[in-house]
Each structure stands twice: as C-alpha cells, then as structure tokens.
Coordinates of C-alpha atoms in Angstrom, one line a residue:
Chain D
X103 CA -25.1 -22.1 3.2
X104 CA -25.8 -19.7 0.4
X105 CA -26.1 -16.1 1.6
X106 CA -29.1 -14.2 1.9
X107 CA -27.6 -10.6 2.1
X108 CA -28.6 -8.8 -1.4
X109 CA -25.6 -7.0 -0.8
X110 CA -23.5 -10.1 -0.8
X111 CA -25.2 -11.2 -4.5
X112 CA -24.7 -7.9 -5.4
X113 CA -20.9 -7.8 -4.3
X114 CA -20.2 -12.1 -5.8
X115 CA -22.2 -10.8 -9.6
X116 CA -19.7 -7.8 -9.5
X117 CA -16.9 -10.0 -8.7
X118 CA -17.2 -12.7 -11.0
X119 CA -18.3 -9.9 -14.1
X120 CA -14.9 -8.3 -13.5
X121 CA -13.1 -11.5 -13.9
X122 CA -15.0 -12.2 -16.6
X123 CA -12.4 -9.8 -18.2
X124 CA -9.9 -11.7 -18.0
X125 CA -11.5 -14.3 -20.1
X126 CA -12.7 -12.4 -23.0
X127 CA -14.1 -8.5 -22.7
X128 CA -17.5 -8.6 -22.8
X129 CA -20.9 -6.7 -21.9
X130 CA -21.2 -7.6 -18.5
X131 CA -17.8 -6.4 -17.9
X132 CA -18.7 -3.4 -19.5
X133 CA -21.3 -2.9 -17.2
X134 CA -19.4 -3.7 -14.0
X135 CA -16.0 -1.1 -15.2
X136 CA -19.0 1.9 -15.5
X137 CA -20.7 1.0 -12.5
X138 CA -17.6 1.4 -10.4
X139 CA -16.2 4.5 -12.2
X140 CA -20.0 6.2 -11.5
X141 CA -19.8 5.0 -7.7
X142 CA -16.1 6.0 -7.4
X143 CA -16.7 9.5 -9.0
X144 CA -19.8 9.8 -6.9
X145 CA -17.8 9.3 -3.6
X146 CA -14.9 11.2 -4.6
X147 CA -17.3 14.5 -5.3
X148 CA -19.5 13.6 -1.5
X149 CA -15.8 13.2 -0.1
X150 CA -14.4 16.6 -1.6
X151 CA -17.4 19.0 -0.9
X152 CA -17.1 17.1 3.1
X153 CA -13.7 18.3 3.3
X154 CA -14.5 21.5 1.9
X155 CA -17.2 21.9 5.0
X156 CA -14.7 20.3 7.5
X157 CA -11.4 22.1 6.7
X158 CA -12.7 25.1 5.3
X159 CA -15.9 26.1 6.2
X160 CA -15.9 25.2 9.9
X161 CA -12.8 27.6 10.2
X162 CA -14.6 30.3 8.6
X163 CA -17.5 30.1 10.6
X164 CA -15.3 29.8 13.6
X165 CA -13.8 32.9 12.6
X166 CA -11.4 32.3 11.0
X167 CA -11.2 34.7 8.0
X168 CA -7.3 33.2 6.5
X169 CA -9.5 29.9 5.4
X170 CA -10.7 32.3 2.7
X171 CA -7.5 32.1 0.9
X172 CA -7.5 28.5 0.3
X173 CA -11.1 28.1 -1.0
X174 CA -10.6 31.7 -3.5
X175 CA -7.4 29.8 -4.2
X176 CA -9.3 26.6 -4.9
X177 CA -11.7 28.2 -7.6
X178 CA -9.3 29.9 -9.3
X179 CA -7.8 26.8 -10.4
X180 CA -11.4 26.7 -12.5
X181 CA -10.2 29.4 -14.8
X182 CA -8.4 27.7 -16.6
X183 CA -11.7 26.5 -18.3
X184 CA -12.5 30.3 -19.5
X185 CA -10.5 31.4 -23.0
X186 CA -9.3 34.6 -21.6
X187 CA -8.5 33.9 -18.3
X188 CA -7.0 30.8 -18.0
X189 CA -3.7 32.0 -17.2
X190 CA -5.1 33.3 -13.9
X191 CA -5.2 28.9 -12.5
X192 CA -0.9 29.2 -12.6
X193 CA -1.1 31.1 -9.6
X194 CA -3.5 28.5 -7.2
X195 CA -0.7 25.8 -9.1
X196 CA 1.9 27.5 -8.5
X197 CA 1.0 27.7 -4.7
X198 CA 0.3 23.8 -4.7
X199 CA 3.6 23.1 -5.8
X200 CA 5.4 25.5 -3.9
X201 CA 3.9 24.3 -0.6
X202 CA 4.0 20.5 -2.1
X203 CA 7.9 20.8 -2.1
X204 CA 8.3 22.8 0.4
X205 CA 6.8 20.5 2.8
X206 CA 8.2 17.8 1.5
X207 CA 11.9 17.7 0.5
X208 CA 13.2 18.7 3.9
X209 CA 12.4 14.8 4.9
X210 CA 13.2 13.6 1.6
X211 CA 16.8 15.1 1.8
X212 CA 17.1 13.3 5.2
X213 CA 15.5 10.1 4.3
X214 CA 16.5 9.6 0.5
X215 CA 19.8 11.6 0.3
X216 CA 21.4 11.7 4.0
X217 CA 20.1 8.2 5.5
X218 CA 20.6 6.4 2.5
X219 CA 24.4 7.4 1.8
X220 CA 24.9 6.6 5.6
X221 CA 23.4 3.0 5.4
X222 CA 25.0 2.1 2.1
X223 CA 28.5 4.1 3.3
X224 CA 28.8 0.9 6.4
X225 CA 31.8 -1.0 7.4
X226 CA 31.7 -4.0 5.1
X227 CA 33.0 -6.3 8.0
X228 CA 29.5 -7.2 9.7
X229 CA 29.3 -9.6 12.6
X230 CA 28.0 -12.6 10.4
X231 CA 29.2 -13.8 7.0
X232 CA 26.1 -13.3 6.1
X233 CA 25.8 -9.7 6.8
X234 CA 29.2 -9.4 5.3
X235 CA 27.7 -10.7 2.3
X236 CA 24.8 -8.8 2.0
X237 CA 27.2 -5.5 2.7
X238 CA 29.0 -6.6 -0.2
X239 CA 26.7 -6.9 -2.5
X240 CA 24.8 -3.5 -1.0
X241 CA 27.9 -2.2 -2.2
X242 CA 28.8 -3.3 -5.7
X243 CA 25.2 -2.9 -6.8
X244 CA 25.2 0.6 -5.4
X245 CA 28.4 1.7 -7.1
X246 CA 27.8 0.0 -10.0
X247 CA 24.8 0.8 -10.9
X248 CA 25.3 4.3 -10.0
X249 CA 28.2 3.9 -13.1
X250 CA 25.8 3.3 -15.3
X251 CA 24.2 6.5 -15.0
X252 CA 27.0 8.2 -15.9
X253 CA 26.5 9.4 -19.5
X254 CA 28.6 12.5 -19.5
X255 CA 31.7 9.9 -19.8
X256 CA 31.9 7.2 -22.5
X257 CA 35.0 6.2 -21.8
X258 CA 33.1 4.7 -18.3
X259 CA 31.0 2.6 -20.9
X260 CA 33.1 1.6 -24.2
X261 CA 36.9 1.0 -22.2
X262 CA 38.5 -1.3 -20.1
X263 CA 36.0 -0.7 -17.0
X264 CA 33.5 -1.2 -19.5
X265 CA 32.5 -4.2 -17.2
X266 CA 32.0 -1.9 -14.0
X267 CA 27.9 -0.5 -15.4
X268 CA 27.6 -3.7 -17.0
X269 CA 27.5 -5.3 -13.8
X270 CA 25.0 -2.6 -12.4
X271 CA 22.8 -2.9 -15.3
X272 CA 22.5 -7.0 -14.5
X273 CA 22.0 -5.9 -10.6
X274 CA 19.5 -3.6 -11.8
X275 CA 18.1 -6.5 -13.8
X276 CA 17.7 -8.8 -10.7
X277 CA 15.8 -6.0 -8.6
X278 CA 13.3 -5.7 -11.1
X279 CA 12.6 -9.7 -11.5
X280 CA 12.4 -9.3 -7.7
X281 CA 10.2 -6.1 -8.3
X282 CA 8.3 -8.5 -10.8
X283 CA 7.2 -11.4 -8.3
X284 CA 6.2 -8.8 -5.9
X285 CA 4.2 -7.8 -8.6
X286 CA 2.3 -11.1 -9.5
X287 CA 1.8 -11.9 -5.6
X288 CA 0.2 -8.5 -5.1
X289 CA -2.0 -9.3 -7.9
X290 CA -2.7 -12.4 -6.4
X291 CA -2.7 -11.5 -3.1
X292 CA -5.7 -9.0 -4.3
X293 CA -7.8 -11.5 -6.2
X294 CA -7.5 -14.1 -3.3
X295 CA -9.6 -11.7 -1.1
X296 CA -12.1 -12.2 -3.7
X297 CA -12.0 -15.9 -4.1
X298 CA -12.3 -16.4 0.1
X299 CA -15.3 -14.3 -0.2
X300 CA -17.4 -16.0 -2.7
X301 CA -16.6 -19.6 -1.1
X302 CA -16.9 -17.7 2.2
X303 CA -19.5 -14.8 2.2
X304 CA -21.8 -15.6 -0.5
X305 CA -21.9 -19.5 -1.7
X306 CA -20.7 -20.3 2.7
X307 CA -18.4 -23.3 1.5
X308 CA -15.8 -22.4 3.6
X309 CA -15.7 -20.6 7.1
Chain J
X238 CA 3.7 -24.0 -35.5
X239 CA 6.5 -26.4 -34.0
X240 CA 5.7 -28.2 -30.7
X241 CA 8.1 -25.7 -29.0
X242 CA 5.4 -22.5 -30.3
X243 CA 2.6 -24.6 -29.7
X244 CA 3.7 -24.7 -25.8
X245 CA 4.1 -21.2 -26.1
X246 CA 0.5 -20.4 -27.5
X247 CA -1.5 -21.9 -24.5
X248 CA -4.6 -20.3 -25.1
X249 CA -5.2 -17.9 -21.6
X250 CA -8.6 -19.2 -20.9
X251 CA -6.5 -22.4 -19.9
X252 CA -4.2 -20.6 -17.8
X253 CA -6.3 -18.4 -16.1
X254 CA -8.6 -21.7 -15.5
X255 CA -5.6 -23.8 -13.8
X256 CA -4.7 -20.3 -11.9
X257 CA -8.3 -20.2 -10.2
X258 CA -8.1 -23.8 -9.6
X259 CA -5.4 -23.1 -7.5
X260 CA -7.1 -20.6 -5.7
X261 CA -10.1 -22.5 -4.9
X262 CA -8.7 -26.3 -3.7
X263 CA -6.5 -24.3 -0.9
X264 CA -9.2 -22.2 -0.4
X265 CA -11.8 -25.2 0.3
X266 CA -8.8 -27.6 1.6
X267 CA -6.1 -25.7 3.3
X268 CA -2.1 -27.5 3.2
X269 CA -1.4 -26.0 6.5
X270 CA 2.0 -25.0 5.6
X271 CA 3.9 -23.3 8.3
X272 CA 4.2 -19.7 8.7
X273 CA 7.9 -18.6 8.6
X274 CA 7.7 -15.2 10.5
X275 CA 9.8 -12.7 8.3
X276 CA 12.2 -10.2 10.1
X277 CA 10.3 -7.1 8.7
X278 CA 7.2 -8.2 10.6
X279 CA 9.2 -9.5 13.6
X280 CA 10.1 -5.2 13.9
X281 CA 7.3 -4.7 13.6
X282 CA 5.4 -6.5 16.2
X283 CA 8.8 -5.7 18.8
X284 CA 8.7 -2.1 18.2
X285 CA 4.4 -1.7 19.2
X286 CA 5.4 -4.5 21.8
X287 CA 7.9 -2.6 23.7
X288 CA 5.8 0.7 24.0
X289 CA 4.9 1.3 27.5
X290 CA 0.9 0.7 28.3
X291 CA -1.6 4.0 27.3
X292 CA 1.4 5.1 25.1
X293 CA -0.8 7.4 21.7
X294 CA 0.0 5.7 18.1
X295 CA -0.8 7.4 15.4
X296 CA -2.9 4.8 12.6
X297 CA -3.2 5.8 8.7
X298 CA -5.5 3.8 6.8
X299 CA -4.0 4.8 3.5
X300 CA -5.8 2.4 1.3
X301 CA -9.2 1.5 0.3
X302 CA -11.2 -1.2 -1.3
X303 CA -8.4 -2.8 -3.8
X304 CA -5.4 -2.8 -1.2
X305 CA -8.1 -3.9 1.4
X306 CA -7.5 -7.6 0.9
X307 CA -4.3 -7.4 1.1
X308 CA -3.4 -4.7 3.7
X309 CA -6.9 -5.1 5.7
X310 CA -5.5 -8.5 7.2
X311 CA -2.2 -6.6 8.2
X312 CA -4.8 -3.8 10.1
X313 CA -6.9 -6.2 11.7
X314 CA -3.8 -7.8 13.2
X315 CA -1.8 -4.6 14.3
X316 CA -4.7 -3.2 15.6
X317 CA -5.1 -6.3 17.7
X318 CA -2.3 -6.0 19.0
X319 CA -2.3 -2.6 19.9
X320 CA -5.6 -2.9 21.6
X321 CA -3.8 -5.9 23.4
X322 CA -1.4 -3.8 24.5
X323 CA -3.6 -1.1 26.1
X324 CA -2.3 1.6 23.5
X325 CA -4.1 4.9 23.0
X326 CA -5.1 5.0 19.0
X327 CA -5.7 7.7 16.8
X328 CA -7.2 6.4 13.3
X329 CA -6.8 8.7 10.4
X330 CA -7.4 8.2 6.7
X331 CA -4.9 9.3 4.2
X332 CA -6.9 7.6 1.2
X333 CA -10.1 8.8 -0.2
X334 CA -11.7 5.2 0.3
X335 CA -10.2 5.0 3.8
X336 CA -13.0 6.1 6.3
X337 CA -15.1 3.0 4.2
X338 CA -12.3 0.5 5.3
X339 CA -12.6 1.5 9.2
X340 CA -15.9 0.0 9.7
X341 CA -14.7 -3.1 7.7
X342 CA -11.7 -3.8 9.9
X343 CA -13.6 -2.6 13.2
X344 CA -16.1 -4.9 12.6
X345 CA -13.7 -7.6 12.7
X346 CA -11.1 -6.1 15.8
X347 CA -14.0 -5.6 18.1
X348 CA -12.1 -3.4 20.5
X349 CA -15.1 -2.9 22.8
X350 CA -16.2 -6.4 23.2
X351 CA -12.8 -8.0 22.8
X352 CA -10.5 -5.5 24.9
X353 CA -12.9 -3.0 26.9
X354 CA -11.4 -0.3 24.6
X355 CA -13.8 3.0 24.9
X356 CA -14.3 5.6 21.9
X357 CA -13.1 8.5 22.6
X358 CA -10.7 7.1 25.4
X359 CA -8.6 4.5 24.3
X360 CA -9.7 5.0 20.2
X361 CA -10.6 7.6 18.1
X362 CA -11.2 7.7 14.2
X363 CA -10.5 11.0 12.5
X364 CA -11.4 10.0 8.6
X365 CA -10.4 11.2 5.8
X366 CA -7.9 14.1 5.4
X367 CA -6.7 15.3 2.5
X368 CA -3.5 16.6 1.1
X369 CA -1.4 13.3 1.8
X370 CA 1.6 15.0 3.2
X371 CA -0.1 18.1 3.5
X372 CA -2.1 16.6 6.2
X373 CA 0.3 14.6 7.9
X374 CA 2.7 17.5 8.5
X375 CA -0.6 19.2 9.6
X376 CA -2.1 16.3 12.0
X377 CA 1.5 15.7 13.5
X378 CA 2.2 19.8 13.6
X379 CA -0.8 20.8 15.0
X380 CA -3.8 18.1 15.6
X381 CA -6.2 20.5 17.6
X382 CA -5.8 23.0 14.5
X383 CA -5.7 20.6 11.4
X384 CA -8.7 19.0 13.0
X385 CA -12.0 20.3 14.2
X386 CA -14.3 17.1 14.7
X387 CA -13.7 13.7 14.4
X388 CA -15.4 10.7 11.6
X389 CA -18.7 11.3 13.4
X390 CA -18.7 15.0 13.9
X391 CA -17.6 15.4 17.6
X392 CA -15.8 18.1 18.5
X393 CA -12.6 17.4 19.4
X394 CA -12.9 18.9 22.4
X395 CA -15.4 16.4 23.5
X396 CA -12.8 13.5 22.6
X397 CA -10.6 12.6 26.1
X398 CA -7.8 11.3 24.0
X399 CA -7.0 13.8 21.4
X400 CA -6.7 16.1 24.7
X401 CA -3.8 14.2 25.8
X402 CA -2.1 15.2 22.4
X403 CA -0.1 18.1 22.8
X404 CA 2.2 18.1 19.7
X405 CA 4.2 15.4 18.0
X406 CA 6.3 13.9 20.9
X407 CA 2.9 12.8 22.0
X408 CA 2.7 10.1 19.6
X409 CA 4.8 7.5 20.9
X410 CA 4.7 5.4 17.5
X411 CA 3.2 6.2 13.7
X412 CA 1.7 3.2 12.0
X413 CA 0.6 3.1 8.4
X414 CA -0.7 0.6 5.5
X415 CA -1.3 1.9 2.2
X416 CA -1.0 1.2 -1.4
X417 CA 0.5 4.4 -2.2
X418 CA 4.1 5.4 -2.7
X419 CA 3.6 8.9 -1.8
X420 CA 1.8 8.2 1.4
X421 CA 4.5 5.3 2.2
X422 CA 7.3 7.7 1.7
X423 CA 5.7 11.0 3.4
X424 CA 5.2 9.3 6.5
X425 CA 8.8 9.0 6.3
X426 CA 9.3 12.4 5.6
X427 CA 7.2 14.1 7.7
X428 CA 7.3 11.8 11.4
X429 CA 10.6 10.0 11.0
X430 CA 12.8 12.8 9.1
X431 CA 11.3 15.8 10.6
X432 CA 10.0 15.2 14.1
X433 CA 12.5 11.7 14.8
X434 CA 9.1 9.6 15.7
X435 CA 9.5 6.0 15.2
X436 CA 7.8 4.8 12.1
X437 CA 6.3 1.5 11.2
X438 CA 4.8 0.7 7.6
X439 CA 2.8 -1.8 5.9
X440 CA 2.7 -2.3 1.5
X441 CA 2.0 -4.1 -1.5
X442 CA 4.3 -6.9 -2.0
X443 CA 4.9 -5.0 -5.1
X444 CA 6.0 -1.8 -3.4
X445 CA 8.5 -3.7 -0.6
X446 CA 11.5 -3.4 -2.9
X447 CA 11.6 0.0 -3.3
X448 CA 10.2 0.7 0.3
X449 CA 13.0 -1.4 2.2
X450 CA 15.7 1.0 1.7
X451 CA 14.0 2.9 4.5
X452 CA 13.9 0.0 6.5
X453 CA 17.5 -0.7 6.1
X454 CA 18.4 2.7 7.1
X455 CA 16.2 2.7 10.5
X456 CA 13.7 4.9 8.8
X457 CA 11.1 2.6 9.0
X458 CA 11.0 0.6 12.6
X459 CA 9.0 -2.8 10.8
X460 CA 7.4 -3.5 7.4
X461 CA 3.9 -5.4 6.8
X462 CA 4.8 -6.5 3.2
X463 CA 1.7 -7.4 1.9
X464 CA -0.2 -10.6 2.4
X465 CA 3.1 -12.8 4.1
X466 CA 3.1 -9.9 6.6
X467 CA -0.1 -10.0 7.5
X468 CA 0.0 -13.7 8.1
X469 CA 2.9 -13.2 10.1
X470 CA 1.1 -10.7 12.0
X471 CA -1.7 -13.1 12.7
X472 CA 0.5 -15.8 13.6
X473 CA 2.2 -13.6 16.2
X474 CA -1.1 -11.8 17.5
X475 CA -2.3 -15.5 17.7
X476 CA -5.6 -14.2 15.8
X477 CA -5.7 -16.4 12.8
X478 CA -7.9 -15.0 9.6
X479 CA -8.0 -14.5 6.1
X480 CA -3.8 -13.6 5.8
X481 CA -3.0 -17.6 7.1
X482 CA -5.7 -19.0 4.5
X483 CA -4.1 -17.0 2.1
X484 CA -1.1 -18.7 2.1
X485 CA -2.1 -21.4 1.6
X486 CA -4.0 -20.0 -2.0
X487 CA -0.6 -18.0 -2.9
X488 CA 2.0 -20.4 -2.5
X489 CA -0.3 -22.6 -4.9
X490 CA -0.5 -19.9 -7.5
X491 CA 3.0 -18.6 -7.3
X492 CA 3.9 -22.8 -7.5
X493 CA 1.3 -22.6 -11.3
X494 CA 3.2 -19.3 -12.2
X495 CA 6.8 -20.8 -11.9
X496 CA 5.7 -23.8 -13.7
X497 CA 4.4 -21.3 -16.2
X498 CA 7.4 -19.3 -16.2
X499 CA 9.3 -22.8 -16.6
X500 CA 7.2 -23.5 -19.6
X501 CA 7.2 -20.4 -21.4
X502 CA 11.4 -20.6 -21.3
X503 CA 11.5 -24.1 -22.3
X504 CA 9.2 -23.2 -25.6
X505 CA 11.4 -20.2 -26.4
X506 CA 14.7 -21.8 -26.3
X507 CA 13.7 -25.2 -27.7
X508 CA 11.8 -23.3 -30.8
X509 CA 15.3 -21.1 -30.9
X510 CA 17.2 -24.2 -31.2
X511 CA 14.9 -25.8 -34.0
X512 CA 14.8 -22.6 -35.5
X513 CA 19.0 -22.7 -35.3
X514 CA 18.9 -26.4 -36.5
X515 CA 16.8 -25.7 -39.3
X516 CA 18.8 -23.2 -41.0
X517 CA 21.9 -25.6 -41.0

C-alpha cells in the first residue's frame, strides 16, 4: 500500500529528483542539490552553536574560567576577515594544528610506521600455502613498490633492476582496480538504500 | 562510427536504465543467494562475542545520512548483538549528522522491548562531539570531564553507567562505523595505539583497501566492510534486514557492470584492431 506519511512523499520526490541527475541535469535537480545544501548548512550552524553551549559554556558557568581560552581562540580565527588584522587568525591556527598533530602522530607512528613494518617484516613460511602465498605477495608488492618511490636514484629505474618498480607500479595498478570495485559497490551499496525504500516505504511493494 | 565505437557510445540513459532494473527485480523478487560469511566480519562478531556479560563498549556512529544505507544495516546488527550479549553501551557521535542516525537505528534495535535494556543502565547516547580525534582522545582520557550531559541533557551524574567508567581500561571494546578516513584511522590511534583497547571497525567498501592494513596488523580486531558485512552481520545475529536484500540488488548490479566493463574492452580493442587493419 502506498504510504500516507507526507514525510515519506517528501523523502521518494527528493529521491527520485536527485536521480534525475543522472539522466540529464535539470530544474528539479536543481531544486533538490539547494534544498539539501540549505538544510545541511542549517544543521551544521544549530550543531556548532550546541556545542559551543555544551563544551564551552557549561564549563564556564560551572566555573571553569580555562574554557575561555578556547572560545577567545575560536573568534580570533574571524580576523582574518578584517584588512588589518588578519594576521592575528595564524595564532588560533596555529594552535589547531599544533594540538591536531600532537594528538595524533603518537598513534600514527605506532599504527602506520611501527605495526605495519612488523606485520609486513613476518616469516614468509606460514602454516598454509595459502598464507605462504599471500606473505609472498605482501612482500614483493611491499618492496617493490616502495622501489618505485625512489627518485633520488635512476639507475633503480633505467638499469638492469629496472624490472624491480616496474613490478610495484603493476601491484600498485591491481590495488587500485580493487580500490575501484570497492568504489562502484559503495556507490551501489548507497543508492540501493534508496531503491528498498521507495518499493518499501513509500509505494509498500515490498516488505 | 564503426560497430566497435558504436558499442562504445551507448547512450547513459540506457545504461543507467538497465542498472535500475537490476535494482528493482531483486528488490521485488529476491535470488536468495547464500551469504558467504567473510573473515573480517567473522572477527568481528568473535571478538564482541567473547566479552564477558555487563562488559562497557564504546559505540561511534561516525556517519550520517549518505553512509546510513550502507553502515546503518552494519549498526543495527552489532548493536543487536551487543544488546544480546548483555553489554554495557556507550553511543557517541563522531559525525555531524550522527545524533540524527541514533533514532533511525534505535528505532529498529528496540533494546527496551527486544532485550529489557534500560537507558541510563545498560545504554546511554552521548551525541555529537566534535574535534574527531580531539574528542576521542578526550572521551577515552577523561569521559566525566570531556562530557557534561548526555543527547538529552542529563547530567552525567544522573546516568548509572557512565559512573561505572573510570578511565579507558573501562571500556572493554571500541566499536565504530563511519565513512570517514580520519575517524577510521583515529580510533586506531587514539584506543588501539595509545591506551592498547581492542578495536573493531566498520567502512565503505571503498575505504576497506586502505583500512585492512590495520586489520592485518591486529590493529583492528574485525572489519564491517560495507554492505557484505552488514549482511554477514545479519546472518550471524540471525536478524535478517535490509543488508541480506541487498545482496541480492548488488550482486545484480556488479553482474550489469562487468558485462559493461566486458563491453566497453571489447569496443576498444576491436575498433583498435579495425583502426590497425585499416591503415594496412
């Protein structure tokens, strides 16, 4: 049974304007990209002045003077609109970076440098030939196409062990057509969502 | 324009038309193709299944409405799961869109009427918190000082289970779907690398690749990858839903898209070879 919910109409005419895109741009679709980038604007300024209240004013008012440094650093980043002081917003980034980095590369050097080199650094023996396969090839792609970011050496590229990056380039090749068919059953993955709900939700085909 | 180009030209209308007919006869008449259960998922569900009953997880909802058909599935399943299990849940939201997701995956986990979960006890949703990393190093660090109130405004010293929390070593497992890199990797950073906390993530299809390394390494403890592990999910939790019809819909697509992909090589290299022919 056809749905009832004005919400649902509303949420199927979006849907089917958007794909309408894909056909051919048109008016409809026009309407539907502006519509979205109002409501998702809107929410994103309700969202930032919530957090503001939750974790920054609520300190304040709790007493908690040190949340002022964080909100004085937050306008400053505003200067950068004003012709003579706009150098003062490098400070507030500055901060965000330093803090950015700081909180983040001490996992990234354990996660991305130190885990990595163990995992790929493994006996290449495994218990199956499988496994011994797959160690294999963890470890020719990983050499190789690590030799073919070596640019401060031609002689890696043009002489006899030319073939070394060439075989990390085609490895490299393969992991981005796997990349790729990721990428097309995301997209697909997405719109099928849509497709369940408009049999489903709004024209009740399917349950 | 030789046959071989014509092949090539297929107008788009046509092949977006045969793509959304393979949505919709799957859709309407499902194959019922078995689920293979990947190994990723398998981790997954093992590593929530062997925590010990009332044991806290940490949940990000790091997504929102355009990863939600995706990576919604793969919550409604893990949290059915966890609620199975008796586990403690603490619900954050690392996305901006998040905190609209939680009613749209609640809605369908029913953990009052389905598992006598209480809020407050057995659940509680903290929404939105910004500064991605920023906020998990803060909500792991320090929960009672990163966090004031929870999604509905109740002091958190009014909430049983955040109580219970003490530091990091509370959480007995951190769980997290999202369709951003930089969430997917700083939950790495921040619970696995710095504090040692088993991990377990959920992704885009399209993100897996670049994700798995951290899988391989024992970073990550399980992957959701997209859609396929939601379905697996489902087929383990024995809650069938949207992920198993799914499928169904993208193993017809990705079936149209090879024979594209067949289609398009066979144009190129038969118009290269007439092209060849015709200058001898």
């Amino acid at each position: 049974m056809v749905s009832t919910d004005v919400g649902v109409w509303i949420a199927a005419f979006f849907t089917i304007v958007a794909t309408s895109y894909a056909f051919r741009d048109n008016i409809f679709f026009r309407f539907a990209e502006y519509t979205f980038i109002g409501a998702a604007a809107g929410h994103a300024i309700v969202m930032g002045v919530k957090n503001i209240i939750l974790y920054g004013w609520t300190h304040i008012a709790g007493g908690e003077p040190s949340y002022w440094i964080p909100i004085i650093l937050g306008i400053l980043i505003y200067t950068r609109y004003h012709p003579k002081y706009y150098w003062i917003y490098r400070y507030p980034i500055a901060f965000l970076v330093g803090i950015g980095v700081g909180i983040s590369i001490r996992g990234a050097i354990h996660a991305d440098f130190i885990k990595q080199i163990a995992a790929t650094a493994k006996p290449l023996i495994a218990t199956t030939p499988l496994g011994t396969l797959n160690n294999i090839i963890v470890f020719v792609g990983t050499v190789t196409a690590l030799t073919h970011f070596i640019f401060t050496y031609e002689g890696i590229h043009k002489g006899a062990a030319g073939w070394i990056p060439k075989i990390g380039r085609w490895m490299m090749l393969a992991a981005f057509g796997g990349a790729f068919g990721n990428t097309i059953m995301t997209r697909f993955s997405m719109y099928q969502g849509r497709i369940i709900f408009l049999l489903r939700d709004w024209l009740g085909i399917i349950h | 324009m030789s046959a071989w180009e014509k092949l090539a030209a297929l107008p788009r209308e046509i092949v977006l038309t045969i793509v959304l007919i393979a949505m919709i006869v799957p859709a309407i008449r499902p194959f019922g193709l078995p689920i293979m259960v990947g190994k990723m998922s398998k981790d997954w569900y093992n590593t929530v299944d062997s925590l010990p009953e009332g044991s806290i997880v940490l949940f990000d909802i790091g997504f929102g409405s355009g990863g939600y058909p995706t990576l919604g599935p793969c919550a409604v399943a893990a949290l059915h799961q966890m609620f199975e299990k008796h586990l403690k849940i603490v619900i954050m939201a690392t996305a901006l869109e998040g905190s609209m997701m939680y009613p749209l995956i609640m809605e369908k986990v029913k953990p009052e009427k389905n598992y006598g979960a209480e809020y407050g006890k057995d659940y509680v949703f903290l929404g939105y918190i910004a500064g991605e990393q920023t906020a998990m190093a803060a909500v792991l660090g320090d929960i009672h000082t990163a966090v004031k109130e929870d999604y509905y405004g109740t002091p958190i010293e009014q909430i049983p289970l955040l109580q219970e929390i003490t530091g990091p070593e509370s959480f007995a497992l951190v769980a997290y779907l999202t369709t951003s890199g930089g969430i997917a990797e700083g939950w790495v950073y921040q619970a696995y690398s710095r504090y040692k906390l088993p991990v377990v993530g959920g992704f885009l299809s399209m993100m897996t690749p670049s994700l798995k390394p951290y899988y391989d390494a024992g970073a990550l403890k399980g992957i959701l990858d997209g859609i396929k592990g939601a379905a697996d999910m489902e087929y383990m939790t024995r809650h069938p839903g949207d992920a198993m019809r799914a499928t169904d819909i993208l193993s017809a697509t990705q079936t149209i898209v090879l024979i594209f992909i067949v289609i398009g090589n066979i144009s190129y290299w038969g118009s290269r070879l007439s092209k060849r022919e015709g200058e001898k």
